[in-house]
Amino acid sequence: MGFFSKTRRSHASLNVPALVQVAALAIILIRALDLLMIFNLLGVGGLEEFVHRSVQTWTLTLVFLASLVLVFVEIWCAFSVVKGRNWARWLYLLTQVIAAGYLWAASLGYGYPELFSIAGESKREIFRSLVMQKLPDLLVLFLLFVPASSRRFFRLQ
């Protein structure tokens, strides 16, 4: 009858700091809002055309699928961050570096600028637009890495 007995934990678990909860919720909401804005901008026909254009060649298909995997990894990181997994915040940082690096390179003409790029006349204008686009993600990274309560939470878990 071990199913009905109480189980005791050998250690107490820490409460998740509010800043970590806000960061995890922000990751999920930012990605959901991104998808909603894309659906609103393109509509059903535009979305079908976007997917059709994304699978024209193997390289474009790889880039398209990699971007989808990146979104799912970011959402997975959000759930793992709340559980106190230190690797999740580092993985989220890595996803942001990869996404920003690819956007920067695609906007400068490397890769496939017609699908994933930022419009701009000069490198400075493209960089400014990239920073403005990534500002919410930078704020989330700030909440995960800078406050002492966040660092202590990840160190103790």
Coordinates of C-alpha atoms in Angstrom, one line a residue:
M1 CA 0.0 0.0 0.0
G2 CA 2.8 2.4 -0.8
F3 CA 0.5 4.4 -3.1
F4 CA -1.3 6.0 -0.2
S5 CA 1.6 6.9 2.0
K6 CA 2.9 10.4 2.3
T7 CA 6.2 11.1 0.6
R8 CA 8.7 13.4 2.3
R9 CA 11.2 15.4 0.5
S10 CA 14.7 15.6 1.9
H11 CA 15.1 19.3 1.0
A12 CA 12.9 22.3 0.6
S13 CA 12.4 23.8 -2.8
L14 CA 12.9 27.5 -3.3
N15 CA 10.1 29.7 -4.4
V16 CA 10.6 31.0 -8.0
P17 CA 11.6 34.7 -7.9
A18 CA 9.1 37.0 -9.5
L19 CA 11.6 38.3 -12.0
V20 CA 12.3 34.7 -13.2
Q21 CA 8.5 34.1 -13.5
V22 CA 8.1 37.4 -15.4
A23 CA 11.0 36.4 -17.8
A24 CA 9.5 33.0 -18.5
L25 CA 6.1 34.4 -19.1
A26 CA 7.6 37.1 -21.4
I27 CA 9.4 34.5 -23.5
I28 CA 6.1 32.6 -24.1
L29 CA 4.1 35.8 -24.7
I30 CA 6.7 37.3 -27.0
R31 CA 6.8 34.2 -29.2
A32 CA 3.0 33.9 -29.2
L33 CA 2.6 37.6 -30.1
D34 CA 5.2 37.2 -32.9
L35 CA 3.2 34.3 -34.4
L36 CA -0.1 36.2 -34.0
M37 CA 1.4 39.3 -35.8
I38 CA 2.7 37.2 -38.6
F39 CA -0.7 35.5 -39.1
N40 CA -2.4 38.9 -39.0
L41 CA 0.0 40.5 -41.5
L42 CA 0.1 37.6 -44.0
G43 CA -3.4 36.2 -43.7
V44 CA -4.1 32.6 -44.8
G45 CA -3.1 33.1 -48.4
G46 CA 0.1 34.9 -47.5
L47 CA 0.9 32.3 -45.0
E48 CA 0.5 29.6 -47.6
E49 CA 2.7 31.5 -50.0
F50 CA 5.3 32.0 -47.3
V51 CA 5.5 28.3 -46.6
H52 CA 5.5 27.5 -50.3
R53 CA 8.4 30.0 -50.8
S54 CA 10.2 28.6 -47.8
V55 CA 10.3 25.0 -49.2
Q56 CA 11.6 25.9 -52.7
T57 CA 15.1 24.5 -52.1
W58 CA 16.6 22.3 -49.5
T59 CA 18.6 25.2 -48.0
L60 CA 15.5 27.3 -47.7
T61 CA 13.6 24.4 -46.1
L62 CA 16.4 23.9 -43.7
V63 CA 16.4 27.6 -42.7
F64 CA 12.6 27.5 -42.3
L65 CA 12.6 24.3 -40.2
A66 CA 15.5 25.6 -38.1
S67 CA 13.6 28.8 -37.3
L68 CA 10.6 26.7 -36.2
V69 CA 12.9 24.6 -34.0
L70 CA 14.4 27.7 -32.5
V71 CA 10.9 29.0 -31.5
F72 CA 10.1 25.7 -29.8
V73 CA 13.4 25.6 -28.0
E74 CA 12.8 29.1 -26.7
I75 CA 9.4 28.1 -25.4
W76 CA 10.9 24.9 -23.8
C77 CA 13.6 27.1 -22.2
A78 CA 10.8 29.3 -20.7
F79 CA 9.2 26.3 -18.9
S80 CA 12.6 25.0 -17.8
V81 CA 13.7 28.4 -16.4
V82 CA 10.8 28.3 -14.0
K83 CA 11.9 24.9 -12.8
G84 CA 15.3 26.5 -12.0
R85 CA 17.3 24.8 -14.7
N86 CA 20.5 26.9 -15.1
W87 CA 21.2 25.4 -18.6
A88 CA 17.9 26.8 -19.8
R89 CA 18.8 30.4 -19.4
W90 CA 22.2 29.7 -21.1
L91 CA 20.4 27.9 -23.9
Y92 CA 18.0 30.8 -24.3
L93 CA 21.0 33.2 -24.5
L94 CA 22.4 30.9 -27.2
T95 CA 19.2 31.0 -29.2
Q96 CA 19.1 34.8 -29.1
V97 CA 22.7 34.9 -30.3
I98 CA 21.9 32.5 -33.2
A99 CA 18.8 34.4 -34.2
A100 CA 20.4 37.8 -34.0
G101 CA 23.5 36.6 -35.9
Y102 CA 21.4 35.1 -38.7
L103 CA 19.2 38.1 -39.0
W104 CA 22.3 40.4 -39.2
A105 CA 24.0 38.2 -41.8
A106 CA 20.8 37.7 -43.9
S107 CA 20.2 41.5 -43.8
L108 CA 23.7 42.1 -45.1
G109 CA 23.2 39.8 -48.0
Y110 CA 24.6 36.5 -46.7
G111 CA 22.2 33.6 -46.6
Y112 CA 18.7 34.2 -47.9
P113 CA 17.7 37.8 -47.3
E114 CA 14.3 37.5 -49.1
L115 CA 12.9 35.3 -46.3
F116 CA 14.6 36.3 -43.1
S117 CA 16.1 39.8 -43.2
I118 CA 15.6 43.3 -41.9
A119 CA 15.2 46.1 -44.5
G120 CA 17.5 49.0 -44.3
E121 CA 19.7 51.3 -46.4
S122 CA 22.9 51.0 -44.4
K123 CA 24.5 48.7 -41.9
R124 CA 23.8 51.2 -39.1
E125 CA 20.1 51.4 -39.9
I126 CA 19.9 47.6 -40.1
F127 CA 21.7 47.3 -36.8
R128 CA 19.4 49.8 -35.2
S129 CA 16.3 47.9 -36.4
L130 CA 17.8 44.6 -35.2
V131 CA 18.4 46.0 -31.8
M132 CA 14.9 47.5 -31.6
Q133 CA 13.4 44.1 -32.7
K134 CA 15.5 42.2 -30.1
L135 CA 14.9 44.7 -27.3
P136 CA 12.2 42.5 -25.5
D137 CA 14.5 39.5 -25.7
L138 CA 17.4 41.6 -24.3
L139 CA 15.1 42.6 -21.4
V140 CA 14.3 39.0 -20.7
L141 CA 18.0 38.1 -20.7
F142 CA 18.6 41.0 -18.3
L143 CA 15.9 39.6 -15.9
L144 CA 17.5 36.1 -16.1
F145 CA 21.1 37.1 -15.6
V146 CA 21.5 40.4 -13.8
P147 CA 19.3 40.6 -10.6
A148 CA 20.9 38.9 -7.6
S149 CA 17.7 37.0 -6.8
S150 CA 17.7 35.4 -10.2
R151 CA 21.3 34.4 -10.1
R152 CA 20.9 33.0 -6.6
F153 CA 17.8 31.0 -7.7
F154 CA 19.7 29.3 -10.5
R155 CA 22.8 28.8 -8.4
L156 CA 20.8 27.0 -5.6
Q157 CA 18.8 24.8 -7.8

